[in-house]
Coordinates of C-alpha atoms in Angstrom, one line a residue:
M1 CA -26.4 -52.1 -48.0
A2 CA -29.4 -51.7 -48.2
M3 CA -31.3 -50.2 -50.8
H4 CA -33.6 -48.2 -48.9
F5 CA -33.7 -45.4 -46.0
I6 CA -32.8 -47.3 -42.6
F7 CA -32.2 -45.8 -39.5
S8 CA -29.0 -47.0 -38.2
D9 CA -26.3 -46.3 -36.3
K10 CA -24.0 -48.1 -38.4
V11 CA -22.8 -46.5 -40.8
V12 CA -19.5 -46.2 -43.4
L13 CA -20.0 -42.7 -44.3
L14 CA -17.9 -41.3 -48.4
F15 CA -14.4 -44.5 -47.2
D16 CA -13.6 -46.8 -45.0
F17 CA -11.7 -44.9 -42.8
W18 CA -15.1 -42.6 -41.3
S19 CA -16.6 -46.0 -40.2
V20 CA -19.7 -45.4 -37.7
H21 CA -20.9 -48.1 -34.8
S22 CA -22.1 -46.3 -31.9
P23 CA -25.1 -43.3 -31.9
A24 CA -22.2 -40.9 -31.0
G25 CA -20.3 -41.2 -33.8
M26 CA -23.0 -40.7 -36.0
A27 CA -23.8 -38.5 -33.7
L28 CA -20.9 -36.5 -35.0
S29 CA -21.1 -37.1 -38.2
V30 CA -24.2 -36.3 -39.2
L31 CA -22.6 -32.4 -37.7
V32 CA -20.3 -32.8 -39.9
V33 CA -22.5 -33.8 -43.5
L34 CA -24.8 -30.6 -42.2
L35 CA -22.0 -28.6 -41.9
L36 CA -20.2 -29.9 -45.0
A37 CA -24.5 -28.4 -46.3
V38 CA -24.1 -24.8 -45.2
L39 CA -20.8 -25.2 -46.6
Y40 CA -21.7 -26.1 -49.9
E41 CA -25.0 -23.0 -49.4
G42 CA -22.3 -20.8 -49.0
I43 CA -20.3 -21.5 -52.0
K44 CA -23.1 -20.3 -54.0
V45 CA -23.6 -17.5 -52.3
G46 CA -20.2 -16.7 -51.7
K47 CA -19.8 -18.0 -56.5
A48 CA -22.3 -15.7 -56.9
K49 CA -21.0 -11.8 -55.2
L50 CA -17.7 -12.5 -56.7
L51 CA -19.1 -13.1 -59.8
H52 CA -21.1 -10.0 -59.2
Q53 CA -18.1 -7.3 -57.5
V54 CA -16.0 -9.5 -60.7
L55 CA -18.9 -7.7 -63.8
V56 CA -18.5 -4.8 -61.6
S57 CA -14.9 -4.3 -61.7
L58 CA -14.6 -4.6 -65.0
P59 CA -18.0 -2.8 -67.1
T60 CA -16.3 -3.1 -71.1
S61 CA -17.0 -6.0 -72.1
I62 CA -13.9 -8.4 -74.2
S63 CA -14.3 -6.9 -78.2
Q64 CA -14.0 -4.0 -77.1
Q65 CA -10.7 -4.4 -75.0
V66 CA -10.0 -5.9 -78.6
I67 CA -11.0 -2.7 -80.3
A68 CA -9.5 -0.3 -77.2
E69 CA -6.1 -3.1 -77.7
T70 CA -5.6 -2.4 -81.2
D71 CA -6.2 1.0 -80.8
W72 CA -2.9 1.3 -78.0
D73 CA -0.8 -1.0 -80.6
S74 CA -1.2 1.4 -83.4
A75 CA -0.1 4.2 -81.1
G76 CA 2.9 2.0 -80.3
S77 CA 2.4 1.7 -76.3
D78 CA 4.1 -1.0 -74.5
S79 CA 1.9 -1.3 -71.4
T80 CA -2.2 -1.1 -72.0
P81 CA -4.6 -1.0 -69.7
V82 CA -6.8 -3.7 -71.8
S83 CA -3.8 -6.2 -70.7
R84 CA -3.9 -5.6 -67.4
T85 CA -7.9 -5.5 -67.4
Q86 CA -7.9 -8.6 -69.3
H87 CA -4.2 -9.8 -66.9
R88 CA -7.6 -9.3 -63.9
W89 CA -10.6 -10.7 -65.5
Y90 CA -8.0 -14.3 -66.2
L91 CA -7.2 -14.4 -62.6
C92 CA -11.2 -13.5 -61.6
H93 CA -11.9 -15.9 -64.2
F94 CA -9.1 -19.0 -62.3
G95 CA -11.0 -18.1 -59.1
Q96 CA -14.6 -18.4 -59.7
S97 CA -12.9 -21.9 -61.5
L98 CA -11.6 -22.2 -57.9
I99 CA -14.0 -22.0 -55.8
H100 CA -16.0 -24.2 -58.7
V101 CA -14.3 -27.4 -58.5
I102 CA -14.0 -27.6 -54.9
Q103 CA -18.5 -26.4 -54.3
V104 CA -18.1 -29.9 -56.9
V105 CA -16.0 -31.7 -54.7
I106 CA -18.4 -31.4 -52.2
G107 CA -22.0 -30.9 -53.6
Y108 CA -20.4 -34.7 -55.3
F109 CA -19.3 -35.8 -50.8
I110 CA -23.2 -34.6 -49.2
M111 CA -24.4 -36.6 -52.7
L112 CA -22.3 -39.5 -52.0
A113 CA -22.8 -39.2 -48.1
V114 CA -26.5 -39.0 -49.1
M115 CA -26.2 -42.5 -50.9
S116 CA -25.5 -44.1 -47.7
Y117 CA -28.9 -44.5 -47.4
N118 CA -29.3 -43.9 -43.7
T119 CA -31.5 -41.7 -42.5
W120 CA -30.0 -39.6 -40.3
I121 CA -27.7 -38.7 -42.6
F122 CA -30.1 -37.3 -44.6
L123 CA -31.5 -35.6 -42.5
G124 CA -28.9 -33.6 -41.4
V125 CA -27.8 -32.7 -45.4
V126 CA -31.9 -31.5 -45.4
L127 CA -31.2 -30.0 -41.9
G128 CA -27.8 -28.1 -43.4
S129 CA -28.6 -27.2 -47.2
A130 CA -31.7 -24.9 -45.2
V131 CA -29.6 -23.4 -42.5
G132 CA -27.0 -23.1 -45.2
Y133 CA -29.1 -21.4 -47.9
Y134 CA -31.1 -19.8 -44.7
L135 CA -27.8 -17.7 -43.5
A136 CA -26.4 -17.5 -46.9
Y137 CA -29.3 -16.0 -48.6
P138 CA -29.5 -12.8 -46.7
L139 CA -26.2 -12.1 -47.7
L140 CA -27.0 -12.2 -52.1
S141 CA -29.6 -9.1 -51.2
M142 CA -26.3 -6.9 -50.0
V143 CA -24.7 -7.2 -52.4

């Protein structure tokens, strides 16, 4: 395996079955890697928007929730709005964690594709990242 960037239409990407041996296969592989990079940028923006929505929908802090929960428990109520809010917060946190794992996996796939040292794949990742950022960044201002 070469440890420098090469222009070639022959490369093995990520898995043994993703073996490229032709210019058409290289073009398709560059397109797939480009779309992965666009998806990665979109997930980053989506995660930021989701975090903003969670913070807006859950205005009270955890410490205020604990104080309010203690007040509700002393009043003898069975179902507290705080416990529902905490449940919602944990669900949102779980969703954010899941999105984070997906983002990390895609990021590592992109990194490993670049580590093939194929210049075409590298350019596909760079172009995909630029296009993804260009398309996704304006969505942040809509928050």
